mmCIF file of C-alpha atoms (C1' of nucleotides) in Angstrom:
data_model
loop_
_atom_site.group_PDB
_atom_site.id
_atom_site.type_symbol
_atom_site.label_atom_id
_atom_site.label_comp_id
_atom_site.label_asym_id
_atom_site.label_seq_id
_atom_site.Cartn_x
_atom_site.Cartn_y
_atom_site.Cartn_z
ATOM 1 C CA MET A 1051 127.302 34.221 39.841
ATOM 2 C CA SER A 1052 124.448 36.441 40.111
ATOM 3 C CA ARG A 1053 124.953 39.871 40.442
ATOM 4 C CA VAL A 1054 121.913 41.813 42.922
ATOM 5 C CA THR A 1055 121.894 45.254 42.275
ATOM 6 C CA ALA A 1056 121.267 47.678 45.555
ATOM 7 C CA VAL A 1057 118.014 49.039 45.705
ATOM 8 C CA ASN A 1058 117.957 53.223 45.915
ATOM 9 C CA LEU A 1059 116.798 54.185 49.267
ATOM 10 C CA ASP A 1060 116.264 57.774 50.766
ATOM 11 C CA GLU A 1061 117.056 58.853 54.069
ATOM 12 C CA VAL A 1062 113.068 57.388 55.656
ATOM 13 C CA ASP A 1063 113.852 54.121 54.496
ATOM 14 C CA TRP A 1064 116.954 54.437 56.457
ATOM 15 C CA ARG A 1065 115.161 55.489 59.382
ATOM 16 C CA ILE A 1066 112.667 52.759 59.323
ATOM 17 C CA LEU A 1067 114.852 50.159 58.528
ATOM 18 C CA ALA A 1068 117.004 51.721 61.580
ATOM 19 C CA ILE A 1069 113.767 51.471 63.478
ATOM 20 C CA LEU A 1070 112.544 47.604 62.505
ATOM 21 C CA GLN A 1071 116.534 46.442 62.885
ATOM 22 C CA ALA A 1072 115.450 46.742 66.952
ATOM 23 C CA GLU A 1073 112.163 47.304 67.200
ATOM 24 C CA ALA A 1074 110.104 45.306 64.626
ATOM 25 C CA ARG A 1075 107.126 44.270 66.187
ATOM 26 C CA ILE A 1076 106.363 48.006 66.186
ATOM 27 C CA SER A 1077 102.835 49.066 64.856
ATOM 28 C CA PHE A 1078 103.130 51.339 61.758
ATOM 29 C CA LYS A 1079 101.419 54.135 63.461
ATOM 30 C CA GLU A 1080 103.997 54.181 65.752
ATOM 31 C CA LEU A 1081 106.757 54.135 63.330
ATOM 32 C CA GLY A 1082 105.151 57.236 61.523
ATOM 33 C CA HIS A 1083 104.663 59.353 64.859
ATOM 34 C CA ARG A 1084 108.733 59.180 65.306
ATOM 35 C CA ILE A 1085 109.624 59.848 62.101
ATOM 36 C CA GLY A 1086 107.054 62.335 61.418
ATOM 37 C CA LEU A 1087 104.581 60.722 58.568
ATOM 38 C CA THR A 1088 101.626 58.827 59.087
ATOM 39 C CA GLY A 1089 101.005 54.953 59.556
ATOM 40 C CA THR A 1090 99.528 55.148 56.191
ATOM 41 C CA ALA A 1091 102.912 56.101 54.178
ATOM 42 C CA ILE A 1092 104.639 54.308 56.893
ATOM 43 C CA ALA A 1093 102.529 50.714 55.580
ATOM 44 C CA GLU A 1094 103.048 51.663 52.598
ATOM 45 C CA ARG A 1095 107.088 52.149 52.222
ATOM 46 C CA VAL A 1096 107.283 48.852 54.118
ATOM 47 C CA ARG A 1097 105.543 47.149 51.764
ATOM 48 C CA LYS A 1098 108.029 48.041 49.169
ATOM 49 C CA LEU A 1099 110.613 47.039 50.688
ATOM 50 C CA GLU A 1100 109.286 43.823 51.562
ATOM 51 C CA ASP A 1101 108.133 43.511 47.578
ATOM 52 C CA GLU A 1102 111.503 44.855 46.876
ATOM 53 C CA GLY A 1103 113.395 42.056 48.906
ATOM 54 C CA VAL A 1104 114.976 44.433 50.795
ATOM 55 C CA ILE A 1105 112.685 43.153 53.544
ATOM 56 C CA GLU A 1106 113.282 39.520 54.025
ATOM 57 C CA GLY A 1107 111.468 38.720 56.912
ATOM 58 C CA TYR A 1108 110.729 38.907 61.004
ATOM 59 C CA ASN A 1109 113.127 37.446 63.383
ATOM 60 C CA VAL A 1110 112.676 37.167 67.233
ATOM 61 C CA ASN A 1111 115.903 37.755 69.107
ATOM 62 C CA LEU A 1112 116.231 34.735 71.704
ATOM 63 C CA ASN A 1113 118.973 34.435 74.661
ATOM 64 C CA ARG A 1114 120.930 31.405 73.914
ATOM 65 C CA GLU A 1115 122.202 30.791 77.071
ATOM 66 C CA LYS A 1116 118.478 31.028 78.806
ATOM 67 C CA LEU A 1117 117.424 28.337 75.483
ATOM 68 C CA GLY A 1118 120.129 25.901 76.708
ATOM 69 C CA PHE A 1119 123.227 26.743 74.473
ATOM 70 C CA PRO A 1120 125.743 28.612 76.610
ATOM 71 C CA VAL A 1121 128.449 27.565 74.733
ATOM 72 C CA MET A 1122 129.158 29.005 71.073
ATOM 73 C CA ALA A 1123 132.023 28.053 68.800
ATOM 74 C CA PHE A 1124 133.102 28.425 65.469
ATOM 75 C CA LEU A 1125 134.897 25.422 63.226
ATOM 76 C CA LYS A 1126 137.353 26.237 60.071
ATOM 77 C CA LEU A 1127 136.877 23.162 57.996
ATOM 78 C CA ARG A 1128 139.285 22.264 54.994
ATOM 79 C CA VAL A 1129 137.294 19.374 53.395
ATOM 80 C CA ASN A 1130 138.269 17.431 50.656
ATOM 81 C CA ALA A 1131 135.994 18.260 47.228
ATOM 82 C CA GLU A 1132 134.102 14.862 47.361
ATOM 83 C CA HIS A 1133 132.670 15.623 51.056
ATOM 84 C CA CYS A 1134 131.582 18.443 50.029
ATOM 85 C CA LYS A 1135 127.804 17.468 50.044
ATOM 86 C CA HIS A 1136 127.867 15.270 52.745
ATOM 87 C CA LEU A 1137 129.525 18.056 54.877
ATOM 88 C CA ARG A 1138 126.475 20.337 53.497
ATOM 89 C CA GLU A 1139 123.714 18.098 54.315
ATOM 90 C CA GLN A 1140 125.518 17.571 58.134
ATOM 91 C CA SER A 1141 125.521 21.506 58.253
ATOM 92 C CA ILE A 1142 121.991 21.719 57.269
ATOM 93 C CA ALA A 1143 120.592 18.598 59.448
ATOM 94 C CA LEU A 1144 122.312 19.128 62.777
ATOM 95 C CA PRO A 1145 120.693 21.236 64.553
ATOM 96 C CA GLU A 1146 123.666 23.013 66.094
ATOM 97 C CA VAL A 1147 124.788 24.095 62.871
ATOM 98 C CA ILE A 1148 123.586 27.900 62.820
ATOM 99 C CA GLU A 1149 125.400 29.040 60.075
ATOM 100 C CA MET A 1150 127.823 27.796 57.366
ATOM 101 C CA HIS A 1151 130.007 29.768 55.281
ATOM 102 C CA ARG A 1152 132.109 28.825 51.840
ATOM 103 C CA VAL A 1153 134.868 30.726 51.956
ATOM 104 C CA VAL A 1154 138.051 31.223 49.938
ATOM 105 C CA GLY A 1155 140.629 28.837 49.978
ATOM 106 C CA SER A 1156 139.148 26.251 47.842
ATOM 107 C CA GLU A 1157 137.628 23.544 49.790
ATOM 108 C CA TYR A 1158 136.884 26.178 53.416
ATOM 109 C CA TYR A 1159 134.013 26.417 54.761
ATOM 110 C CA ILE A 1160 133.424 28.487 58.416
ATOM 111 C CA LEU A 1161 130.487 26.894 60.691
ATOM 112 C CA LYS A 1162 129.046 28.887 63.992
ATOM 113 C CA ILE A 1163 127.661 26.185 66.007
ATOM 114 C CA VAL A 1164 126.004 26.522 69.493
ATOM 115 C CA LEU A 1165 126.059 23.759 72.392
ATOM 116 C CA PRO A 1166 124.073 22.672 76.152
ATOM 117 C CA SER A 1167 127.835 22.344 77.410
ATOM 118 C CA MET A 1168 131.406 21.642 76.103
ATOM 119 C CA GLN A 1169 130.402 17.909 76.759
ATOM 120 C CA HIS A 1170 128.706 18.500 73.348
ATOM 121 C CA LEU A 1171 131.654 19.294 71.647
ATOM 122 C CA GLU A 1172 133.377 16.563 71.644
ATOM 123 C CA ALA A 1173 130.351 14.699 69.842
ATOM 124 C CA VAL A 1174 129.824 17.135 67.020
ATOM 125 C CA LEU A 1175 133.549 17.785 66.250
ATOM 126 C CA GLU A 1176 133.616 13.810 65.367
ATOM 127 C CA LYS A 1177 130.892 14.365 63.063
ATOM 128 C CA PHE A 1178 133.235 16.891 60.756
ATOM 129 C CA LEU A 1179 136.207 15.304 61.341
ATOM 130 C CA GLN A 1180 135.243 12.671 59.075
ATOM 131 C CA PHE A 1181 135.633 14.953 56.537
ATOM 132 C CA GLY A 1182 139.050 16.954 56.655
ATOM 133 C CA ALA A 1183 140.792 18.775 59.175
ATOM 134 C CA VAL A 1184 138.404 21.242 61.946
ATOM 135 C CA ASP A 1185 139.653 24.654 63.413
ATOM 136 C CA VAL A 1186 138.338 25.060 66.797
ATOM 137 C CA SER A 1187 137.355 28.591 67.997
ATOM 138 C CA ILE A 1188 135.168 28.640 71.589
ATOM 139 C CA VAL A 1189 133.817 32.108 71.929
ATOM 140 C CA LEU A 1190 134.840 33.165 75.521
ATOM 141 C CA SER A 1191 132.811 36.635 75.124
ATOM 142 C CA THR A 1192 130.682 38.403 72.484
ATOM 143 C CA THR A 1193 131.339 41.924 71.982
ATOM 144 C CA VAL A 1194 129.405 42.980 69.008
ATOM 145 C CA ASP A 1195 126.855 41.174 68.080
ATOM 146 C CA ARG A 1196 123.660 41.931 64.974
ATOM 147 C CA LYS A 1197 124.819 45.600 64.457
ATOM 148 C CA ARG A 1198 122.511 47.477 62.594
ATOM 149 C CA LEU A 1199 123.522 47.498 58.683
ATOM 150 C CA GLN A 1200 123.168 51.442 58.237
ATOM 151 C CA LYS A 1201 123.816 53.960 55.301
ATOM 152 C CA GLN A 1202 127.614 53.975 55.093
ATOM 153 C CA SER A 1203 128.980 56.987 53.033
ATOM 154 C CA SER A 1204 130.168 56.186 49.414
ATOM 155 C CA GLU A 1205 133.559 56.861 49.172
ATOM 156 C CA THR A 1206 136.097 54.058 49.938
ATOM 157 C CA ARG A 1207 137.053 55.099 53.552
ATOM 158 C CA MET B 236 132.080 34.633 85.581
ATOM 159 C CA SER B 237 127.945 34.609 85.592
ATOM 160 C CA ARG B 238 126.498 32.113 85.235
ATOM 161 C CA VAL B 239 122.848 31.410 83.467
ATOM 162 C CA THR B 240 120.413 29.136 83.761
ATOM 163 C CA ALA B 241 118.651 28.020 81.357
ATOM 164 C CA VAL B 242 115.001 28.623 82.081
ATOM 165 C CA ASN B 243 111.918 25.730 81.791
ATOM 166 C CA LEU B 244 109.927 25.402 78.609
ATOM 167 C CA ASP B 245 107.312 23.340 77.729
ATOM 168 C CA GLU B 246 106.224 22.308 74.175
ATOM 169 C CA VAL B 247 104.156 25.650 73.669
ATOM 170 C CA ASP B 248 106.573 27.625 74.392
ATOM 171 C CA TRP B 249 109.059 25.933 71.995
ATOM 172 C CA ARG B 250 106.243 25.421 69.184
ATOM 173 C CA ILE B 251 105.697 29.571 70.365
ATOM 174 C CA LEU B 252 109.507 30.678 69.477
ATOM 175 C CA ALA B 253 110.154 28.393 66.618
ATOM 176 C CA ILE B 254 107.517 30.192 64.693
ATOM 177 C CA LEU B 255 108.575 34.120 65.554
ATOM 178 C CA GLN B 256 111.575 32.775 64.383
ATOM 179 C CA ALA B 257 110.296 32.591 60.818
ATOM 180 C CA GLU B 258 107.460 35.412 61.521
ATOM 181 C CA ALA B 259 108.021 37.735 64.367
ATOM 182 C CA ARG B 260 105.178 39.875 63.511
ATOM 183 C CA ILE B 261 102.713 37.436 63.008
ATOM 184 C CA SER B 262 99.868 38.516 65.381
ATOM 185 C CA PHE B 263 98.629 36.555 68.570
ATOM 186 C CA LYS B 264 95.685 35.509 67.063
ATOM 187 C CA GLU B 265 96.841 34.001 64.270
ATOM 188 C CA LEU B 266 99.452 32.114 66.405
ATOM 189 C CA GLY B 267 97.227 31.043 68.766
ATOM 190 C CA HIS B 268 95.089 29.514 65.680
ATOM 191 C CA ARG B 269 98.311 27.710 64.185
ATOM 192 C CA ILE B 270 98.824 26.145 67.736
ATOM 193 C CA GLY B 271 95.887 25.544 69.201
ATOM 194 C CA LEU B 272 95.172 28.623 71.680
ATOM 195 C CA THR B 273 93.729 31.298 71.984
ATOM 196 C CA GLY B 274 95.317 34.656 71.300
ATOM 197 C CA THR B 275 95.122 35.731 75.189
ATOM 198 C CA ALA B 276 97.183 32.900 76.030
ATOM 199 C CA ILE B 277 99.688 32.871 73.801
ATOM 200 C CA ALA B 278 100.452 36.823 74.636
ATOM 201 C CA GLU B 279 100.606 36.191 78.145
ATOM 202 C CA ARG B 280 103.239 33.454 77.219
ATOM 203 C CA VAL B 281 104.910 35.825 75.008
ATOM 204 C CA ARG B 282 104.576 38.436 77.866
ATOM 205 C CA LYS B 283 106.396 35.942 80.036
ATOM 206 C CA LEU B 284 108.848 34.920 77.979
ATOM 207 C CA GLU B 285 110.189 38.804 77.165
ATOM 208 C CA ASP B 286 110.084 39.271 80.772
ATOM 209 C CA GLU B 287 112.304 36.047 81.334
ATOM 210 C CA GLY B 288 114.875 37.470 79.151
ATOM 211 C CA VAL B 289 114.550 34.694 76.754
ATOM 212 C CA ILE B 290 113.004 36.682 74.251
ATOM 213 C CA GLU B 291 115.601 39.751 74.033
ATOM 214 C CA GLY B 292 113.758 41.441 70.763
ATOM 215 C CA TYR B 293 112.582 41.210 67.198
ATOM 216 C CA ASN B 294 114.541 42.127 64.059
ATOM 217 C CA VAL B 295 114.308 42.147 61.068
ATOM 218 C CA ASN B 296 116.382 40.549 58.400
ATOM 219 C CA LEU B 297 117.532 42.666 55.621
ATOM 220 C CA ASN B 298 119.446 41.526 52.101
ATOM 221 C CA ARG B 299 122.567 42.472 52.285
ATOM 222 C CA GLU B 300 123.438 43.040 48.784
ATOM 223 C CA LYS B 301 120.002 45.237 47.981
ATOM 224 C CA LEU B 302 121.339 47.295 51.144
ATOM 225 C CA GLY B 303 124.735 47.612 49.575
ATOM 226 C CA PHE B 304 126.800 45.543 51.486
ATOM 227 C CA PRO B 305 127.682 42.785 49.020
ATOM 228 C CA VAL B 306 131.240 41.681 50.380
ATOM 229 C CA MET B 307 131.491 39.681 54.137
ATOM 230 C CA ALA B 308 134.552 38.065 55.549
ATOM 231 C CA PHE B 309 135.184 36.595 58.622
ATOM 232 C CA LEU B 310 138.643 38.001 59.932
ATOM 233 C CA LYS B 311 140.512 36.341 62.563
ATOM 234 C CA LEU B 312 142.980 38.475 64.598
ATOM 235 C CA ARG B 313 146.007 37.940 67.510
ATOM 236 C CA VAL B 314 146.301 41.329 69.070
ATOM 237 C CA ASN B 315 148.458 42.432 71.426
ATOM 238 C CA ALA B 316 147.079 42.773 75.427
ATOM 239 C CA GLU B 317 148.194 46.218 75.314
ATOM 240 C CA HIS B 318 145.750 46.837 72.433
ATOM 241 C CA CYS B 319 142.363 44.830 73.024
ATOM 242 C CA LYS B 320 140.884 48.272 74.241
ATOM 243 C CA HIS B 321 141.372 49.581 71.360
ATOM 244 C CA LEU B 322 140.529 46.834 68.994
ATOM 245 C CA ARG B 323 136.498 46.394 71.352
ATOM 246 C CA GLU B 324 136.319 50.515 70.767
ATOM 247 C CA GLN B 325 137.277 49.895 66.697
ATOM 248 C CA SER B 326 134.939 47.086 65.953
ATOM 249 C CA ILE B 327 132.135 49.091 67.923
ATOM 250 C CA ALA B 328 132.769 52.178 66.119
ATOM 251 C CA LEU B 329 133.026 50.976 62.620
ATOM 252 C CA PRO B 330 129.372 49.848 61.064
ATOM 253 C CA GLU B 331 131.851 47.684 58.958
ATOM 254 C CA VAL B 332 132.042 45.546 61.840
ATOM 255 C CA ILE B 333 128.698 43.484 62.756
ATOM 256 C CA GLU B 334 130.009 40.850 64.857
ATOM 257 C CA MET B 335 133.182 40.435 66.842
ATOM 258 C CA HIS B 336 133.476 37.578 69.548
ATOM 259 C CA ARG B 337 136.380 36.978 72.117
ATOM 260 C CA VAL B 338 137.661 33.228 71.508
ATOM 261 C CA VAL B 339 139.845 30.961 72.906
ATOM 262 C CA GLY B 340 143.893 30.995 73.111
ATOM 263 C CA SER B 341 144.912 34.175 75.148
ATOM 264 C CA GLU B 342 144.082 37.095 72.587
ATOM 265 C CA TYR B 343 142.377 35.461 69.493
ATOM 266 C CA TYR B 344 139.260 37.784 68.389
ATOM 267 C CA ILE B 345 137.068 37.093 65.753
ATOM 268 C CA LEU B 346 134.841 39.347 63.427
ATOM 269 C CA LYS B 347 132.457 39.300 61.013
ATOM 270 C CA ILE B 348 132.486 42.417 59.078
ATOM 271 C CA VAL B 349 130.082 43.678 55.685
ATOM 272 C CA LEU B 350 131.239 45.443 52.825
ATOM 273 C CA PRO B 351 129.808 47.622 49.851
ATOM 274 C CA SER B 352 133.312 46.542 48.090
ATOM 275 C CA MET B 353 136.281 44.698 47.616
ATOM 276 C CA GLN B 354 137.821 48.057 47.309
ATOM 277 C CA HIS B 355 136.410 49.131 50.888
ATOM 278 C CA LEU B 356 138.309 45.486 52.587
ATOM 279 C CA GLU B 357 141.938 46.640 52.124
ATOM 280 C CA ALA B 358 140.739 50.079 54.101
ATOM 281 C CA VAL B 359 139.022 48.161 57.056
ATOM 282 C CA LEU B 360 142.184 45.843 57.015
ATOM 283 C CA GLU B 361 144.234 49.030 57.601
ATOM 284 C CA LYS B 362 142.607 49.379 60.559
ATOM 285 C CA PHE B 363 143.055 46.159 62.326
ATOM 286 C CA LEU B 364 146.770 45.634 61.029
ATOM 287 C CA GLN B 365 148.078 47.892 63.576
ATOM 288 C CA PHE B 366 146.706 46.033 66.884
ATOM 289 C CA GLY B 367 148.433 42.246 65.838
ATOM 290 C CA ALA B 368 148.140 39.894 63.131
ATOM 291 C CA VAL B 369 145.198 39.384 60.651
ATOM 292 C CA ASP B 370 143.847 36.343 58.966
ATOM 293 C CA VAL B 371 141.330 37.208 56.736
ATOM 294 C CA SER B 372 138.541 34.549 55.282
ATOM 295 C CA ILE B 373 136.072 36.004 52.622
ATOM 296 C CA VAL B 374 132.731 34.527 51.884
ATOM 297 C CA LEU B 375 131.799 33.052 48.877
ATOM 298 C CA SER B 376 128.192 31.862 49.318
ATOM 299 C CA THR B 377 126.469 30.962 52.843
ATOM 300 C CA THR B 378 124.848 27.428 52.896
ATOM 301 C CA VAL B 379 122.771 27.662 56.448
ATOM 302 C CA ASP B 380 121.901 31.508 57.787
ATOM 303 C CA ARG B 381 119.688 32.413 61.045
ATOM 304 C CA LYS B 382 119.069 28.424 61.530
ATOM 305 C CA ARG B 383 116.623 28.315 64.420
ATOM 306 C CA LEU B 384 116.779 26.809 67.657
ATOM 307 C CA GLN B 385 115.456 24.500 68.705
ATOM 308 C CA LYS B 386 114.788 21.829 71.505
ATOM 309 C CA GLN B 387 117.251 19.422 71.519
ATOM 310 C CA SER B 388 117.231 15.900 73.467
ATOM 311 C CA SER B 389 119.157 16.394 76.378
ATOM 312 C CA GLU B 390 121.659 12.866 75.978
ATOM 313 C CA THR B 391 125.226 14.124 74.760
ATOM 314 C CA ARG B 392 124.531 12.906 70.851
ATOM 315 C "C1'" DG C 120 104.600 60.804 47.393
ATOM 316 C "C1'" DG C 121 102.623 62.590 50.860
ATOM 317 C "C1'" DT C 122 97.799 63.631 53.738
ATOM 318 C "C1'" DG C 123 93.543 63.056 56.347
ATOM 319 C "C1'" DA C 124 88.733 60.976 56.772
ATOM 320 C "C1'" DA C 125 85.601 57.470 57.038
ATOM 321 C "C1'" DA C 126 84.550 52.989 56.932
ATOM 322 C "C1'" DT C 127 85.555 47.639 58.025
ATOM 323 C "C1'" DG C 128 87.817 43.389 60.001
ATOM 324 C "C1'" DG C 129 90.446 42.134 63.156
ATOM 325 C "C1'" DG C 130 94.246 42.608 67.481
ATOM 326 C "C1'" DA C 131 95.587 43.916 71.822
ATOM 327 C "C1'" DG C 132 94.145 44.206 76.897
ATOM 328 C "C1'" DT C 133 91.280 43.697 80.418
ATOM 329 C "C1'" DA C 134 88.387 41.560 83.868
ATOM 330 C "C1'" DG C 135 85.838 37.898 85.140
ATOM 331 C "C1'" DC C 136 85.503 32.848 85.437
ATOM 332 C "C1'" DG D 439 93.958 28.571 79.988
ATOM 333 C "C1'" DC D 440 88.254 30.913 78.176
ATOM 334 C "C1'" DT D 441 84.738 34.429 76.922
ATOM 335 C "C1'" DA D 442 83.060 38.750 76.580
ATOM 336 C "C1'" DC D 443 83.717 42.956 76.112
ATOM 337 C "C1'" DT D 444 85.938 47.658 75.109
ATOM 338 C "C1'" DC D 445 89.590 50.027 72.762
ATOM 339 C "C1'" DC D 446 93.079 51.056 69.091
ATOM 340 C "C1'" DC D 447 95.294 49.019 65.050
ATOM 341 C "C1'" DA D 448 95.824 48.049 59.874
ATOM 342 C "C1'" DT D 449 94.067 48.809 55.983
ATOM 343 C "C1'" DT D 450 91.267 49.939 52.115
ATOM 344 C "C1'" DT D 451 89.468 54.311 49.150
ATOM 345 C "C1'" DC D 452 87.959 58.333 48.461
ATOM 346 C "C1'" DA D 453 89.276 63.041 47.267
ATOM 347 C "C1'" DC D 454 93.262 66.834 47.663
ATOM 348 C "C1'" DC D 455 97.612 68.780 47.125
#
DNA sequence: GGTGAAATGGGAGTAGC
DNA sequence: GCTACTCCCATTTCACC
């Protein structure tokens, strides 16, 4: 198990990340203006964050409904050990599966899937039921999503 | 319940979105170069996608471990109706809760949380146990994350 | 570690087609 | 959708603090 040490960030780095989490296409000049530094200084800090691997990339935030995937669901799968490899391959290959996490309990997986309609759910479920038991939770509404990571106090709260 | 109609996108739009999902800070000129259009044409299409609400924003993709949140978990909560409002407020206020979804089953919620350490889990659980039963799934590893949304065939596969 | 200035190359935005 | 144009931004390099 690889141990990843946290990088030391100062207040300015956290402020940069807070803004980038909401407006990743902002110019360094504007970013510097908001924080009170020059664009040059900001550019250097951002490059450092990229080099250290704190920043892994930049994404666009898309509206699922408008792209034709109004249905979202979580699947919890209990999979026999011999099927794990196939489940991985299936999850990577299926465009419907946007997240897959192995969770505690020897052979449990949680998948997040998106679908054009409820009619598609049955077809996707069929693909996973061959591996083991599936517990389905269909999302009705989302209250919190992509909340920004922020500096937390170091105490155990 | 508001009904959101899917927007009609052509092949070029989907190719733009595919690239932006991976490299959101790319210049319009470079984006146009890869697709075979001019930067001006791309900029116009992107602005249209923003105006239509297909593109909701741009994010930076951060490394949780390096920011000091190596632990991730899913909570499934069964909450009494009178506690729903407090659960919402709690989830919005707590920086540890990065997603909250209401799922089928009259009073079920799924939360995704991130934590600096396992020691923090207990404190967070305490806050939710007052509302009802909590089922915890600690993430061991993530196989698929932020998979790109892509055009799917319209047939029920 | 930051500023400020100058120079370069390239991106963004606009107007006309 | 393209081209041509202008303006602004990013990047590098310098001296400086």
